[in-house]
Amino acid sequence: MTMTADQAATAKSAASAERAHATTVRMSIADIARFLQDNLGQRLTARITNISDPRQVGKWASGDSVPRQEAEERLRAALQVFQLIQDAESLYTARAWLIGMNPHLEDEAPLTVIADGHFRDVMVAARAYVDGG
């Protein structure tokens, strides 16, 4: 039995999503903050978490402090989506996808939607992207 193109694409996003989830749950919050800081910068990472001082991201990344629960949830969601796109595409595509307008999200940037707390909407859009939609 052979897979259709749609089935193959869905299998691709499902496998990427599993890997992204596993990576995200195994990383410390300091490692997540550091990864996002290195790949998105402090300002964008701060924007994801709705904090006004981007230097706080550096403190999280160094382990000098830990984010509040809401900020940690947003960091983990951003990393998981980033990893999903990166696994299927590339680091540069993942960054561009997160900061660009997205038609699946009413032309909002996925980072903005994560900051608003709508993690599932962003994951659905990311999986649709990976599946070619």
XYZ file of N, CA, C and O in Angstrom:
532
model
N 0.843 -1.179 0.000
C 0.000 0.000 0.000
C 0.889 1.245 0.000
O 1.761 1.397 0.835
N 0.651 2.140 -0.937
C 1.450 3.356 -1.036
C 0.668 4.540 -0.470
O -0.553 4.555 -0.472
N 1.430 5.519 -0.013
C 0.818 6.720 0.552
C 0.544 7.734 -0.541
O 1.314 7.857 -1.479
N -0.523 8.489 -0.360
C -0.782 9.609 -1.253
C 0.152 10.747 -0.855
O 0.764 10.719 0.213
N 0.221 11.744 -1.695
C 1.073 12.897 -1.387
C 0.607 13.582 -0.100
O 1.421 14.006 0.719
N -0.714 13.701 0.088
C -1.237 14.322 1.311
C -0.887 13.505 2.545
O -0.525 14.060 3.583
N -0.968 12.193 2.447
C -0.629 11.329 3.577
C 0.856 11.434 3.907
O 1.245 11.469 5.078
N 1.690 11.501 2.875
C 3.133 11.627 3.093
C 3.468 12.957 3.760
O 4.294 13.024 4.668
N 2.803 14.024 3.318
C 3.049 15.334 3.916
C 2.606 15.359 5.374
O 3.315 15.876 6.244
N 1.444 14.790 5.655
C 0.957 14.738 7.033
C 1.891 13.914 7.902
O 2.170 14.279 9.049
N 2.409 12.824 7.349
C 3.369 12.006 8.095
C 4.636 12.802 8.376
O 5.236 12.673 9.451
N 5.040 13.642 7.425
C 6.234 14.478 7.614
C 6.037 15.445 8.773
O 6.897 15.566 9.644
N 4.901 16.140 8.801
C 4.678 17.099 9.882
C 4.483 16.388 11.211
O 4.924 16.885 12.251
N 3.864 15.229 11.198
C 3.666 14.482 12.448
C 5.010 14.048 13.024
O 5.246 14.183 14.226
N 5.899 13.566 12.176
C 7.232 13.156 12.642
C 8.022 14.364 13.137
O 8.673 14.304 14.185
N 7.959 15.458 12.404
C 8.653 16.683 12.824
C 8.072 17.205 14.133
O 8.810 17.669 15.005
N 6.763 17.141 14.285
C 6.115 17.606 15.505
C 6.537 16.763 16.703
O 6.770 17.296 17.792
N 6.652 15.466 16.515
C 7.099 14.581 17.603
C 8.528 14.918 18.017
O 8.833 14.998 19.211
N 9.396 15.112 17.039
C 10.787 15.466 17.351
C 10.867 16.827 18.042
O 11.615 17.005 19.005
N 10.082 17.781 17.567
C 10.076 19.120 18.165
C 9.578 19.057 19.611
O 10.149 19.692 20.498
N 8.553 18.281 19.842
C 8.020 18.140 21.201
C 9.061 17.509 22.117
O 9.307 18.005 23.223
N 9.681 16.441 21.669
C 10.687 15.761 22.486
C 11.851 16.697 22.820
O 12.320 16.731 23.962
N 12.304 17.443 21.842
C 13.393 18.388 22.068
C 12.991 19.436 23.098
O 13.740 19.742 24.030
N 11.802 19.970 22.950
C 11.335 21.055 23.819
C 11.190 20.614 25.272
O 11.596 21.330 26.180
N 10.630 19.433 25.497
C 10.417 19.011 26.885
C 11.709 18.599 27.572
O 11.784 18.608 28.799
N 12.723 18.270 26.809
C 14.003 17.855 27.399
C 14.932 19.022 27.707
O 15.910 18.861 28.430
N 14.638 20.193 27.168
C 15.529 21.341 27.363
C 15.149 22.135 28.610
O 13.962 22.301 28.909
N 16.157 22.629 29.291
C 15.905 23.528 30.418
C 15.418 24.861 29.879
O 15.665 25.212 28.720
N 14.764 25.623 30.743
C 14.281 26.928 30.306
C 15.445 27.855 29.962
O 15.346 28.674 29.049
N 16.577 27.705 30.652
C 17.751 28.515 30.313
C 18.232 28.191 28.904
O 18.564 29.101 28.129
N 18.261 26.904 28.555
C 18.684 26.507 27.212
C 17.702 27.005 26.150
O 18.113 27.421 25.064
N 16.425 26.968 26.473
C 15.414 27.456 25.527
C 15.578 28.959 25.318
O 15.586 29.438 24.180
N 15.723 29.691 26.409
C 15.907 31.146 26.295
C 17.161 31.461 25.498
O 17.165 32.366 24.654
N 18.229 30.709 25.737
C 19.488 30.930 25.017
C 19.309 30.642 23.531
O 19.764 31.408 22.678
N 18.661 29.531 23.201
C 18.446 29.180 21.797
C 17.641 30.276 21.090
O 18.018 30.722 19.996
N 16.542 30.697 21.697
C 15.710 31.721 21.069
C 16.439 33.056 20.989
O 16.343 33.762 19.979
N 17.178 33.400 22.029
C 17.970 34.625 22.010
C 18.993 34.584 20.874
O 19.165 35.552 20.139
N 19.664 33.439 20.710
C 20.672 33.300 19.656
C 20.062 33.348 18.261
O 20.699 33.833 17.325
N 18.844 32.836 18.111
C 18.260 32.715 16.776
C 17.238 33.794 16.430
O 16.994 34.034 15.250
N 16.655 34.423 17.441
C 15.677 35.478 17.184
C 16.124 36.835 17.714
O 15.593 37.855 17.297
N 17.061 36.815 18.648
C 17.501 38.046 19.292
C 16.718 38.300 20.568
O 15.645 37.742 20.779
N 17.272 39.152 21.411
C 16.629 39.433 22.694
C 15.299 40.162 22.536
O 14.341 39.867 23.253
N 15.236 41.101 21.625
C 14.000 41.892 21.494
C 12.820 41.045 21.055
O 11.727 41.161 21.609
N 13.023 40.198 20.038
C 11.918 39.353 19.585
C 11.548 38.319 20.643
O 10.363 38.027 20.845
N 12.547 37.775 21.316
C 12.264 36.799 22.366
C 11.502 37.471 23.505
O 10.551 36.892 24.052
N 11.873 38.682 23.844
C 11.136 39.428 24.872
C 9.702 39.686 24.418
O 8.761 39.587 25.215
N 9.541 39.997 23.153
C 8.206 40.260 22.611
C 7.306 39.035 22.741
O 6.122 39.155 23.059
N 7.861 37.859 22.491
C 7.103 36.610 22.618
C 6.524 36.479 24.022
O 5.413 36.011 24.207
N 7.314 36.884 25.015
C 6.933 36.675 26.413
C 6.241 37.877 27.040
O 5.893 37.841 28.219
N 6.050 38.922 26.272
C 5.359 40.125 26.749
C 6.097 40.828 27.882
O 5.465 41.371 28.793
N 7.420 40.822 27.817
C 8.187 41.589 28.811
C 8.746 42.839 28.136
O 9.003 42.840 26.935
N 8.945 43.873 28.909
C 9.393 45.143 28.336
C 10.910 45.281 28.279
O 11.420 46.050 27.477
N 11.628 44.535 29.116
C 13.087 44.656 29.160
C 13.745 43.446 28.495
O 13.818 42.377 29.092
N 14.243 43.603 27.267
C 14.877 42.483 26.573
C 16.076 41.890 27.308
O 16.399 40.718 27.124
N 16.720 42.668 28.168
C 17.870 42.145 28.910
C 17.473 41.002 29.844
O 18.308 40.172 30.207
N 16.202 40.952 30.201
C 15.716 39.870 31.056
C 15.903 38.515 30.361
O 16.178 37.514 31.010
N 15.785 38.492 29.055
C 15.993 37.251 28.289
C 17.412 36.738 28.517
O 17.626 35.543 28.706
N 18.383 37.633 28.520
C 19.772 37.261 28.791
C 19.938 36.679 30.175
O 20.721 35.739 30.374
N 19.208 37.205 31.137
C 19.267 36.669 32.505
C 18.684 35.267 32.561
O 19.199 34.394 33.266
N 17.603 35.035 31.811
C 17.044 33.681 31.749
C 18.027 32.739 31.064
O 18.243 31.619 31.507
N 18.621 33.210 29.968
C 19.546 32.374 29.191
C 20.781 31.992 29.994
O 21.321 30.897 29.828
N 21.222 32.873 30.864
C 22.412 32.584 31.680
C 22.070 31.809 32.940
O 22.970 31.353 33.656
N 20.780 31.665 33.227
C 20.365 30.955 34.430
C 20.348 31.829 35.668
O 20.139 31.339 36.778
N 20.558 33.137 35.498
C 20.555 34.059 36.641
C 19.160 34.261 37.225
O 19.020 34.631 38.383
N 18.146 34.059 36.412
C 16.766 34.132 36.885
C 15.916 33.213 36.013
O 16.380 32.722 34.976
N 14.697 32.985 36.436
C 13.784 32.142 35.668
C 12.530 32.946 35.344
O 12.104 33.791 36.131
N 11.947 32.667 34.198
C 10.739 33.404 33.822
C 9.523 32.930 34.628
O 9.512 31.818 35.162
N 8.529 33.777 34.675
C 7.243 33.378 35.259
C 6.642 32.289 34.383
O 7.032 32.110 33.233
N 5.648 31.590 34.924
C 5.040 30.461 34.214
C 4.515 30.849 32.831
O 4.736 30.130 31.863
N 3.831 31.987 32.732
C 3.268 32.408 31.443
C 4.371 32.638 30.411
O 4.227 32.279 29.244
N 5.461 33.231 30.844
C 6.580 33.475 29.934
C 7.235 32.159 29.535
O 7.600 31.969 28.371
N 7.383 31.238 30.491
C 7.963 29.938 30.160
C 7.100 29.194 29.146
O 7.612 28.598 28.199
N 5.790 29.251 29.319
C 4.890 28.595 28.361
C 5.080 29.165 26.964
O 5.131 28.415 25.982
N 5.218 30.465 26.855
C 5.408 31.106 25.549
C 6.773 30.743 24.946
O 6.879 30.487 23.748
N 7.806 30.710 25.785
C 9.130 30.317 25.297
C 9.113 28.878 24.781
O 9.663 28.585 23.716
N 8.495 27.987 25.534
C 8.435 26.585 25.115
C 7.621 26.418 23.841
O 7.980 25.657 22.953
N 6.516 27.140 23.732
C 5.702 27.077 22.512
C 6.490 27.590 21.308
O 6.479 26.975 20.231
N 7.186 28.707 21.489
C 7.979 29.270 20.384
C 9.075 28.306 19.953
O 9.302 28.108 18.757
N 9.740 27.701 20.927
C 10.798 26.752 20.580
C 10.228 25.544 19.843
O 10.790 25.100 18.844
N 9.113 25.032 20.323
C 8.542 23.841 19.691
C 8.160 24.117 18.241
O 8.447 23.314 17.350
N 7.558 25.260 17.988
C 7.200 25.626 16.616
C 8.460 25.852 15.793
O 8.567 25.391 14.646
N 9.436 26.543 16.369
C 10.699 26.789 15.683
C 11.337 25.453 15.280
O 11.770 25.275 14.140
N 11.383 24.529 16.213
C 11.993 23.217 15.946
C 11.224 22.453 14.867
O 11.822 21.776 14.034
N 9.907 22.535 14.881
C 9.087 21.864 13.868
C 9.440 22.360 12.471
O 9.702 21.566 11.565
N 9.468 23.679 12.306
C 9.786 24.257 10.994
C 11.237 23.962 10.623
O 11.534 23.565 9.489
N 12.151 24.118 11.566
C 13.569 23.877 11.289
C 13.817 22.428 10.879
O 14.599 22.163 9.969
N 13.149 21.496 11.537
C 13.314 20.076 11.224
C 12.902 19.770 9.787
O 13.545 18.984 9.101
N 11.841 20.429 9.343
C 11.332 20.185 7.996
C 12.016 21.035 6.937
O 12.095 20.643 5.772
N 12.518 22.200 7.325
C 13.074 23.156 6.365
C 14.521 23.513 6.713
O 15.417 22.783 6.386
N 14.678 24.653 7.393
C 16.014 25.109 7.800
C 15.876 26.113 8.938
O 14.780 26.619 9.205
N 16.985 26.416 9.554
C 17.015 27.407 10.627
C 16.519 28.762 10.121
O 15.712 29.432 10.771
N 16.979 29.170 8.967
C 16.621 30.475 8.418
C 15.144 30.537 8.045
O 14.492 31.558 8.254
N 14.611 29.441 7.510
C 13.191 29.392 7.186
C 12.355 29.467 8.453
O 11.334 30.165 8.492
N 12.785 28.773 9.508
C 12.049 28.793 10.772
C 11.982 30.213 11.325
O 10.921 30.673 11.767
N 13.097 30.919 11.290
C 13.125 32.293 11.792
C 12.202 33.181 10.960
O 11.386 33.935 11.502
N 12.312 33.085 9.657
C 11.481 33.902 8.775
C 10.001 33.579 8.956
O 9.150 34.479 8.970
N 9.690 32.304 9.121
C 8.302 31.890 9.293
C 7.725 32.480 10.579
O 6.595 32.957 10.602
N 8.498 32.488 11.637
C 8.015 32.998 12.920
C 7.791 34.505 12.927
O 6.902 35.000 13.619
N 8.575 35.251 12.170
C 8.462 36.711 12.232
C 7.628 37.315 11.100
O 7.252 38.479 11.170
N 7.309 36.516 10.086
C 6.569 37.045 8.940
C 5.059 36.941 9.095
O 4.545 36.195 9.918
N 4.350 37.721 8.291
C 2.884 37.621 8.279
C 2.489 36.230 7.806
O 3.136 35.661 6.928
N 1.418 35.701 8.381
C 1.004 34.343 8.049
C -0.481 34.323 7.687
O -1.317 34.709 8.510
N -0.811 33.866 6.474
C -2.214 33.863 6.053
C -3.091 32.929 6.900
O -4.294 33.155 7.020
N -2.511 31.897 7.502
C -3.287 30.993 8.363
C -3.609 31.632 9.707
O -4.415 31.102 10.474
N -2.966 32.751 10.013
C -3.143 33.431 11.297
C -3.673 34.854 11.094
O -3.296 35.778 11.803
N -4.512 35.013 10.077
C -5.098 36.308 9.737
C -4.022 37.374 9.520
O -4.147 38.518 9.950
N -2.947 36.957 8.876
C -1.814 37.808 8.517
C -1.053 38.384 9.708
O -0.320 39.357 9.570
N -1.198 37.766 10.856
C -0.386 38.115 12.025
C 0.894 37.292 11.962
O 0.912 36.193 11.408
N 1.955 37.793 12.564
C 3.191 37.028 12.685
C 2.989 35.960 13.759
O 2.408 36.244 14.814
N 3.451 34.741 13.525
C 3.320 33.695 14.536
C 3.860 34.110 15.908
O 3.269 33.746 16.937
N 4.945 34.886 15.943
C 5.462 35.340 17.237
C 4.438 36.172 17.989
O 4.317 36.052 19.211
N 3.709 36.996 17.293
C 2.681 37.823 17.914
C 1.542 36.954 18.445
O 1.026 37.191 19.540
N 1.177 35.947 17.690
C 0.091 35.054 18.100
C 0.504 34.227 19.323
O -0.297 34.009 20.231
N 1.769 33.812 19.366
C 2.276 33.125 20.561
C 2.232 34.076 21.750
O 1.792 33.701 22.845
N 2.659 35.310 21.562
C 2.631 36.303 22.645
C 1.214 36.516 23.163
O 1.011 36.755 24.353
N 0.233 36.381 22.278
C -1.174 36.523 22.665
C -1.724 35.259 23.340
O -2.880 35.239 23.759
N -0.900 34.201 23.390
C -1.310 32.986 24.083
C -2.038 31.958 23.246
O -2.566 30.987 23.779
N -2.048 32.131 21.935
C -2.762 31.204 21.054
C -1.787 30.187 20.436
O -1.591 30.144 19.217
N -1.204 29.374 21.294
C -0.151 28.440 20.884
C -0.653 27.413 19.868
O 0.027 27.105 18.894
N -1.820 26.858 20.134
C -2.340 25.806 19.261
C -2.557 26.331 17.841
O -2.261 25.639 16.869
N -3.066 27.550 17.707
C -3.277 28.129 16.378
C -1.967 28.189 15.597
O -1.933 27.909 14.389
N -0.897 28.553 16.290
C 0.408 28.644 15.634
C 0.908 27.262 15.251
O 1.435 27.065 14.155
N 0.717 26.276 16.120
C 1.151 24.913 15.788
C 0.369 24.368 14.599
O 0.942 23.735 13.710
N -0.919 24.627 14.542
C -1.731 24.193 13.401
C -1.207 24.851 12.116
O -1.059 24.185 11.077
N -0.914 26.135 12.182
C -0.377 26.839 11.007
C 0.994 26.293 10.619
O 1.294 26.138 9.426
N 1.830 25.982 11.605
C 3.162 25.441 11.318
C 3.051 24.072 10.649
O 3.763 23.778 9.683
N 2.171 23.236 11.159
C 1.995 21.907 10.558
C 1.443 22.021 9.133
O 1.851 21.286 8.241
N 0.539 22.971 8.930
C 0.013 23.188 7.578
C 1.128 23.628 6.633
O 1.209 23.180 5.490
N 2.014 24.477 7.124
C 3.155 24.917 6.317
C 4.047 23.734 5.950
O 4.411 23.559 4.790
N 4.389 22.941 6.946
C 5.249 21.775 6.700
C 4.575 20.785 5.747
O 5.248 20.178 4.903
N 3.255 20.680 5.863
C 2.508 19.763 4.991
C 2.316 20.336 3.592
O 1.753 19.673 2.728
N 2.760 21.580 3.377
C 2.667 22.179 2.048
C 1.417 22.988 1.839
O 1.054 23.307 0.700
N 0.748 23.343 2.924
C -0.523 24.070 2.806
C -0.405 25.534 3.006
O 0.535 26.166 3.250
